[in-house]
Amino acid sequence: MSYDENNIFAKILRGEIPCDKVYEDDYVLSFRDISPQAPVHILVIPKGAYVSIADFSAKGSEEEIAGFWRAVSKIASENDLVDAGFRTIANTGLNGGQEVPHFHIHLLGGRAIGPMVSKAA
Ligand code: AMP
């Protein structure tokens, strides 16, 4: 799948659409999910144009990949998610239910998040 420059997270990265920013550095932008599924629901996206975790892992530089994952952990820590625990989710493609085709990690916490996957078909 080629990268769609008009996806909503690309627009947020370009500053064309606002976001509720949590953190930013050279590698990532992090902001609150517009439709939170838990008391804390934060998204982390790489600044580079990657469709999915597979695309990012295959094409991202070592620096981008290290920078991204270090930032994910820093954001979890700075938002008090680590001691009580939290969930990370990376939905990918159709079966994964990915809605926005720019790689992102969901950080969910602030309460017990429940079963790992829905039993719904
Ligand atoms: P996914 O299904 O993994 O692609 O998740 C996309 C997420 O992006 C959903 O949880 C949406 O609520 C969230 N989302 C969509 N548009 C925005 C936006 N403008 N600002 C923040 N979060 C958004």
JSON list of N, CA, C and O and ligand atoms in Angstrom, two decimals, residues 8-9 12 17-20 31-37 41 43 89-92 96-102 104-106, ligand 1:
[
{"chain": "A", "resi": 8, "resn": "ILE", "atom": "N", "xyz": [-5.36, 11.76, 7.65]},
{"chain": "A", "resi": 8, "resn": "ILE", "atom": "CA", "xyz": [-5.57, 12.78, 8.68]},
{"chain": "A", "resi": 8, "resn": "ILE", "atom": "C", "xyz": [-4.34, 13.02, 9.55]},
{"chain": "A", "resi": 8, "resn": "ILE", "atom": "O", "xyz": [-4.07, 14.15, 9.99]},
{"chain": "A", "resi": 9, "resn": "PHE", "atom": "N", "xyz": [-3.54, 11.98, 9.79]},
{"chain": "A", "resi": 9, "resn": "PHE", "atom": "CA", "xyz": [-2.35, 12.18, 10.62]},
{"chain": "A", "resi": 9, "resn": "PHE", "atom": "C", "xyz": [-1.27, 12.94, 9.84]},
{"chain": "A", "resi": 9, "resn": "PHE", "atom": "O", "xyz": [-0.50, 13.71, 10.44]},
{"chain": "A", "resi": 12, "resn": "ILE", "atom": "N", "xyz": [-2.22, 16.43, 10.33]},
{"chain": "A", "resi": 12, "resn": "ILE", "atom": "CA", "xyz": [-1.84, 16.89, 11.68]},
{"chain": "A", "resi": 12, "resn": "ILE", "atom": "C", "xyz": [-0.34, 17.19, 11.71]},
{"chain": "A", "resi": 12, "resn": "ILE", "atom": "O", "xyz": [0.09, 18.23, 12.23]},
{"chain": "A", "resi": 17, "resn": "ILE", "atom": "N", "xyz": [-4.31, 20.48, 10.54]},
{"chain": "A", "resi": 17, "resn": "ILE", "atom": "CA", "xyz": [-5.40, 20.13, 11.45]},
{"chain": "A", "resi": 17, "resn": "ILE", "atom": "C", "xyz": [-4.81, 20.16, 12.86]},
{"chain": "A", "resi": 17, "resn": "ILE", "atom": "O", "xyz": [-3.70, 19.67, 13.05]},
{"chain": "A", "resi": 18, "resn": "PRO", "atom": "N", "xyz": [-5.54, 20.73, 13.83]},
{"chain": "A", "resi": 18, "resn": "PRO", "atom": "CA", "xyz": [-4.98, 20.79, 15.19]},
{"chain": "A", "resi": 18, "resn": "PRO", "atom": "C", "xyz": [-5.01, 19.43, 15.89]},
{"chain": "A", "resi": 18, "resn": "PRO", "atom": "O", "xyz": [-5.75, 18.53, 15.47]},
{"chain": "A", "resi": 19, "resn": "CYS", "atom": "N", "xyz": [-4.22, 19.31, 16.92]},
{"chain": "A", "resi": 19, "resn": "CYS", "atom": "CA", "xyz": [-4.28, 18.12, 17.77]},
{"chain": "A", "resi": 19, "resn": "CYS", "atom": "C", "xyz": [-4.02, 18.54, 19.20]},
{"chain": "A", "resi": 19, "resn": "CYS", "atom": "O", "xyz": [-3.51, 19.63, 19.45]},
{"chain": "A", "resi": 20, "resn": "ASP", "atom": "N", "xyz": [-4.40, 17.66, 20.12]},
{"chain": "A", "resi": 20, "resn": "ASP", "atom": "CA", "xyz": [-4.17, 17.89, 21.54]},
{"chain": "A", "resi": 20, "resn": "ASP", "atom": "C", "xyz": [-2.82, 17.24, 21.87]},
{"chain": "A", "resi": 20, "resn": "ASP", "atom": "O", "xyz": [-2.75, 16.09, 22.28]},
{"chain": "A", "resi": 31, "resn": "PHE", "atom": "N", "xyz": [-0.29, 12.71, 20.51]},
{"chain": "A", "resi": 31, "resn": "PHE", "atom": "CA", "xyz": [-1.46, 13.54, 20.82]},
{"chain": "A", "resi": 31, "resn": "PHE", "atom": "C", "xyz": [-2.58, 12.64, 21.33]},
{"chain": "A", "resi": 31, "resn": "PHE", "atom": "O", "xyz": [-2.56, 11.41, 21.15]},
{"chain": "A", "resi": 32, "resn": "ARG", "atom": "N", "xyz": [-3.59, 13.28, 21.95]},
{"chain": "A", "resi": 32, "resn": "ARG", "atom": "CA", "xyz": [-4.71, 12.51, 22.51]},
{"chain": "A", "resi": 32, "resn": "ARG", "atom": "C", "xyz": [-5.66, 12.08, 21.40]},
{"chain": "A", "resi": 32, "resn": "ARG", "atom": "O", "xyz": [-5.93, 12.84, 20.47]},
{"chain": "A", "resi": 33, "resn": "ASP", "atom": "N", "xyz": [-6.15, 10.83, 21.54]},
{"chain": "A", "resi": 33, "resn": "ASP", "atom": "CA", "xyz": [-7.12, 10.33, 20.57]},
{"chain": "A", "resi": 33, "resn": "ASP", "atom": "C", "xyz": [-8.40, 11.15, 20.68]},
{"chain": "A", "resi": 33, "resn": "ASP", "atom": "O", "xyz": [-8.87, 11.46, 21.77]},
{"chain": "A", "resi": 34, "resn": "ILE", "atom": "N", "xyz": [-8.96, 11.50, 19.54]},
{"chain": "A", "resi": 34, "resn": "ILE", "atom": "CA", "xyz": [-10.16, 12.35, 19.50]},
{"chain": "A", "resi": 34, "resn": "ILE", "atom": "C", "xyz": [-11.39, 11.62, 20.03]},
{"chain": "A", "resi": 34, "resn": "ILE", "atom": "O", "xyz": [-12.37, 12.25, 20.43]},
{"chain": "A", "resi": 35, "resn": "SER", "atom": "N", "xyz": [-11.33, 10.31, 20.05]},
{"chain": "A", "resi": 35, "resn": "SER", "atom": "CA", "xyz": [-12.45, 9.49, 20.52]},
{"chain": "A", "resi": 35, "resn": "SER", "atom": "C", "xyz": [-11.92, 8.48, 21.54]},
{"chain": "A", "resi": 35, "resn": "SER", "atom": "O", "xyz": [-11.79, 7.28, 21.26]},
{"chain": "A", "resi": 36, "resn": "PRO", "atom": "N", "xyz": [-11.59, 8.98, 22.76]},
{"chain": "A", "resi": 36, "resn": "PRO", "atom": "CA", "xyz": [-10.87, 8.13, 23.71]},
{"chain": "A", "resi": 36, "resn": "PRO", "atom": "C", "xyz": [-11.64, 6.89, 24.14]},
{"chain": "A", "resi": 36, "resn": "PRO", "atom": "O", "xyz": [-12.84, 6.96, 24.43]},
{"chain": "A", "resi": 37, "resn": "GLN", "atom": "N", "xyz": [-10.94, 5.77, 24.19]},
{"chain": "A", "resi": 37, "resn": "GLN", "atom": "CA", "xyz": [-11.54, 4.50, 24.59]},
{"chain": "A", "resi": 37, "resn": "GLN", "atom": "C", "xyz": [-11.16, 4.11, 26.02]},
{"chain": "A", "resi": 37, "resn": "GLN", "atom": "O", "xyz": [-11.50, 3.02, 26.48]},
{"chain": "A", "resi": 41, "resn": "HIS", "atom": "N", "xyz": [-5.86, 7.89, 26.58]},
{"chain": "A", "resi": 41, "resn": "HIS", "atom": "CA", "xyz": [-5.78, 7.28, 25.25]},
{"chain": "A", "resi": 41, "resn": "HIS", "atom": "C", "xyz": [-4.94, 8.22, 24.38]},
{"chain": "A", "resi": 41, "resn": "HIS", "atom": "O", "xyz": [-5.43, 9.25, 23.89]},
{"chain": "A", "resi": 43, "resn": "LEU", "atom": "N", "xyz": [-2.07, 8.68, 21.23]},
{"chain": "A", "resi": 43, "resn": "LEU", "atom": "CA", "xyz": [-1.51, 8.14, 19.99]},
{"chain": "A", "resi": 43, "resn": "LEU", "atom": "C", "xyz": [-0.08, 8.62, 19.83]},
{"chain": "A", "resi": 43, "resn": "LEU", "atom": "O", "xyz": [0.24, 9.76, 20.19]},
{"chain": "A", "resi": 89, "resn": "ILE", "atom": "N", "xyz": [-1.39, -0.75, 21.29]},
{"chain": "A", "resi": 89, "resn": "ILE", "atom": "CA", "xyz": [-2.06, -1.39, 20.16]},
{"chain": "A", "resi": 89, "resn": "ILE", "atom": "C", "xyz": [-1.56, -0.75, 18.87]},
{"chain": "A", "resi": 89, "resn": "ILE", "atom": "O", "xyz": [-1.45, 0.48, 18.79]},
{"chain": "A", "resi": 90, "resn": "ALA", "atom": "N", "xyz": [-1.26, -1.58, 17.89]},
{"chain": "A", "resi": 90, "resn": "ALA", "atom": "CA", "xyz": [-0.95, -1.09, 16.54]},
{"chain": "A", "resi": 90, "resn": "ALA", "atom": "C", "xyz": [-1.86, -1.83, 15.56]},
{"chain": "A", "resi": 90, "resn": "ALA", "atom": "O", "xyz": [-1.55, -2.96, 15.16]},
{"chain": "A", "resi": 91, "resn": "ASN", "atom": "N", "xyz": [-2.99, -1.25, 15.26]},
{"chain": "A", "resi": 91, "resn": "ASN", "atom": "CA", "xyz": [-3.90, -1.86, 14.29]},
{"chain": "A", "resi": 91, "resn": "ASN", "atom": "C", "xyz": [-3.27, -1.78, 12.90]},
{"chain": "A", "resi": 91, "resn": "ASN", "atom": "O", "xyz": [-2.71, -0.74, 12.53]},
{"chain": "A", "resi": 92, "resn": "THR", "atom": "N", "xyz": [-3.37, -2.87, 12.17]},
{"chain": "A", "resi": 92, "resn": "THR", "atom": "CA", "xyz": [-2.73, -2.92, 10.85]},
{"chain": "A", "resi": 92, "resn": "THR", "atom": "C", "xyz": [-3.69, -3.49, 9.81]},
{"chain": "A", "resi": 92, "resn": "THR", "atom": "O", "xyz": [-4.18, -4.61, 9.96]},
{"chain": "A", "resi": 96, "resn": "GLY", "atom": "N", "xyz": [-6.90, -5.88, 10.90]},
{"chain": "A", "resi": 96, "resn": "GLY", "atom": "CA", "xyz": [-6.51, -5.22, 12.15]},
{"chain": "A", "resi": 96, "resn": "GLY", "atom": "C", "xyz": [-7.40, -4.04, 12.49]},
{"chain": "A", "resi": 96, "resn": "GLY", "atom": "O", "xyz": [-7.28, -3.48, 13.58]},
{"chain": "A", "resi": 97, "resn": "GLY", "atom": "N", "xyz": [-8.28, -3.64, 11.58]},
{"chain": "A", "resi": 97, "resn": "GLY", "atom": "CA", "xyz": [-9.18, -2.53, 11.85]},
{"chain": "A", "resi": 97, "resn": "GLY", "atom": "C", "xyz": [-8.50, -1.18, 11.80]},
{"chain": "A", "resi": 97, "resn": "GLY", "atom": "O", "xyz": [-8.95, -0.22, 12.45]},
{"chain": "A", "resi": 98, "resn": "GLN", "atom": "N", "xyz": [-7.43, -1.06, 11.02]},
{"chain": "A", "resi": 98, "resn": "GLN", "atom": "CA", "xyz": [-6.72, 0.23, 10.92]},
{"chain": "A", "resi": 98, "resn": "GLN", "atom": "C", "xyz": [-7.55, 1.22, 10.11]},
{"chain": "A", "resi": 98, "resn": "GLN", "atom": "O", "xyz": [-7.91, 0.95, 8.97]},
{"chain": "A", "resi": 99, "resn": "GLU", "atom": "N", "xyz": [-7.84, 2.37, 10.73]},
{"chain": "A", "resi": 99, "resn": "GLU", "atom": "CA", "xyz": [-8.64, 3.40, 10.06]},
{"chain": "A", "resi": 99, "resn": "GLU", "atom": "C", "xyz": [-7.77, 4.46, 9.41]},
{"chain": "A", "resi": 99, "resn": "GLU", "atom": "O", "xyz": [-8.12, 4.99, 8.35]},
{"chain": "A", "resi": 100, "resn": "VAL", "atom": "N", "xyz": [-6.67, 4.80, 10.06]},
{"chain": "A", "resi": 100, "resn": "VAL", "atom": "CA", "xyz": [-5.82, 5.87, 9.54]},
{"chain": "A", "resi": 100, "resn": "VAL", "atom": "C", "xyz": [-4.51, 5.25, 9.01]},
{"chain": "A", "resi": 100, "resn": "VAL", "atom": "O", "xyz": [-3.77, 4.63, 9.78]},
{"chain": "A", "resi": 101, "resn": "PRO", "atom": "N", "xyz": [-4.23, 5.41, 7.71]},
{"chain": "A", "resi": 101, "resn": "PRO", "atom": "CA", "xyz": [-3.09, 4.73, 7.11]},
{"chain": "A", "resi": 101, "resn": "PRO", "atom": "C", "xyz": [-1.76, 5.47, 7.27]},
{"chain": "A", "resi": 101, "resn": "PRO", "atom": "O", "xyz": [-1.02, 5.69, 6.31]},
{"chain": "A", "resi": 102, "resn": "HIS", "atom": "N", "xyz": [-1.50, 5.87, 8.52]},
{"chain": "A", "resi": 102, "resn": "HIS", "atom": "CA", "xyz": [-0.17, 6.38, 8.93]},
{"chain": "A", "resi": 102, "resn": "HIS", "atom": "C", "xyz": [0.13, 5.63, 10.21]},
{"chain": "A", "resi": 102, "resn": "HIS", "atom": "O", "xyz": [-0.66, 5.71, 11.18]},
{"chain": "A", "resi": 104, "resn": "HIS", "atom": "N", "xyz": [0.70, 4.18, 13.66]},
{"chain": "A", "resi": 104, "resn": "HIS", "atom": "CA", "xyz": [0.53, 4.78, 14.98]},
{"chain": "A", "resi": 104, "resn": "HIS", "atom": "C", "xyz": [0.38, 3.70, 16.03]},
{"chain": "A", "resi": 104, "resn": "HIS", "atom": "O", "xyz": [-0.12, 2.61, 15.75]},
{"chain": "A", "resi": 105, "resn": "ILE", "atom": "N", "xyz": [0.79, 4.06, 17.22]},
{"chain": "A", "resi": 105, "resn": "ILE", "atom": "CA", "xyz": [0.61, 3.21, 18.40]},
{"chain": "A", "resi": 105, "resn": "ILE", "atom": "C", "xyz": [-0.42, 3.89, 19.29]},
{"chain": "A", "resi": 105, "resn": "ILE", "atom": "O", "xyz": [-0.35, 5.09, 19.53]},
{"chain": "A", "resi": 106, "resn": "HIS", "atom": "N", "xyz": [-1.37, 3.09, 19.75]},
{"chain": "A", "resi": 106, "resn": "HIS", "atom": "CA", "xyz": [-2.30, 3.57, 20.78]},
{"chain": "A", "resi": 106, "resn": "HIS", "atom": "C", "xyz": [-1.72, 3.21, 22.14]},
{"chain": "A", "resi": 106, "resn": "HIS", "atom": "O", "xyz": [-1.28, 2.07, 22.34]},
{"chain": "B", "resi": 1, "resn": "AMP", "atom": "P1", "xyz": [-6.83, 3.04, 13.99]},
{"chain": "B", "resi": 1, "resn": "AMP", "atom": "O1", "xyz": [-8.17, 2.37, 13.91]},
{"chain": "B", "resi": 1, "resn": "AMP", "atom": "O2", "xyz": [-5.82, 2.23, 14.74]},
{"chain": "B", "resi": 1, "resn": "AMP", "atom": "O3", "xyz": [-6.36, 3.49, 12.63]},
{"chain": "B", "resi": 1, "resn": "AMP", "atom": "O4", "xyz": [-7.05, 4.31, 14.90]},
{"chain": "B", "resi": 1, "resn": "AMP", "atom": "C1", "xyz": [-7.20, 5.60, 14.43]},
{"chain": "B", "resi": 1, "resn": "AMP", "atom": "C2", "xyz": [-7.50, 6.45, 15.64]},
{"chain": "B", "resi": 1, "resn": "AMP", "atom": "O5", "xyz": [-7.35, 7.80, 15.27]},
{"chain": "B", "resi": 1, "resn": "AMP", "atom": "C3", "xyz": [-8.93, 6.29, 16.17]},
{"chain": "B", "resi": 1, "resn": "AMP", "atom": "O6", "xyz": [-8.85, 5.85, 17.53]},
{"chain": "B", "resi": 1, "resn": "AMP", "atom": "C4", "xyz": [-9.52, 7.69, 16.06]},
{"chain": "B", "resi": 1, "resn": "AMP", "atom": "O7", "xyz": [-10.35, 8.04, 17.13]},
{"chain": "B", "resi": 1, "resn": "AMP", "atom": "C5", "xyz": [-8.28, 8.56, 16.00]},
{"chain": "B", "resi": 1, "resn": "AMP", "atom": "N1", "xyz": [-8.42, 9.83, 15.31]},
{"chain": "B", "resi": 1, "resn": "AMP", "atom": "C6", "xyz": [-8.98, 10.06, 14.11]},
{"chain": "B", "resi": 1, "resn": "AMP", "atom": "N2", "xyz": [-8.91, 11.36, 13.78]},
{"chain": "B", "resi": 1, "resn": "AMP", "atom": "C7", "xyz": [-8.27, 11.97, 14.80]},
{"chain": "B", "resi": 1, "resn": "AMP", "atom": "C8", "xyz": [-7.86, 13.30, 15.07]},
{"chain": "B", "resi": 1, "resn": "AMP", "atom": "N3", "xyz": [-8.13, 14.30, 14.23]},
{"chain": "B", "resi": 1, "resn": "AMP", "atom": "N4", "xyz": [-7.22, 13.56, 16.24]},
{"chain": "B", "resi": 1, "resn": "AMP", "atom": "C9", "xyz": [-6.96, 12.58, 17.11]},
{"chain": "B", "resi": 1, "resn": "AMP", "atom": "N5", "xyz": [-7.30, 11.29, 16.91]},
{"chain": "B", "resi": 1, "resn": "AMP", "atom": "C10", "xyz": [-7.95, 10.99, 15.78]}
]
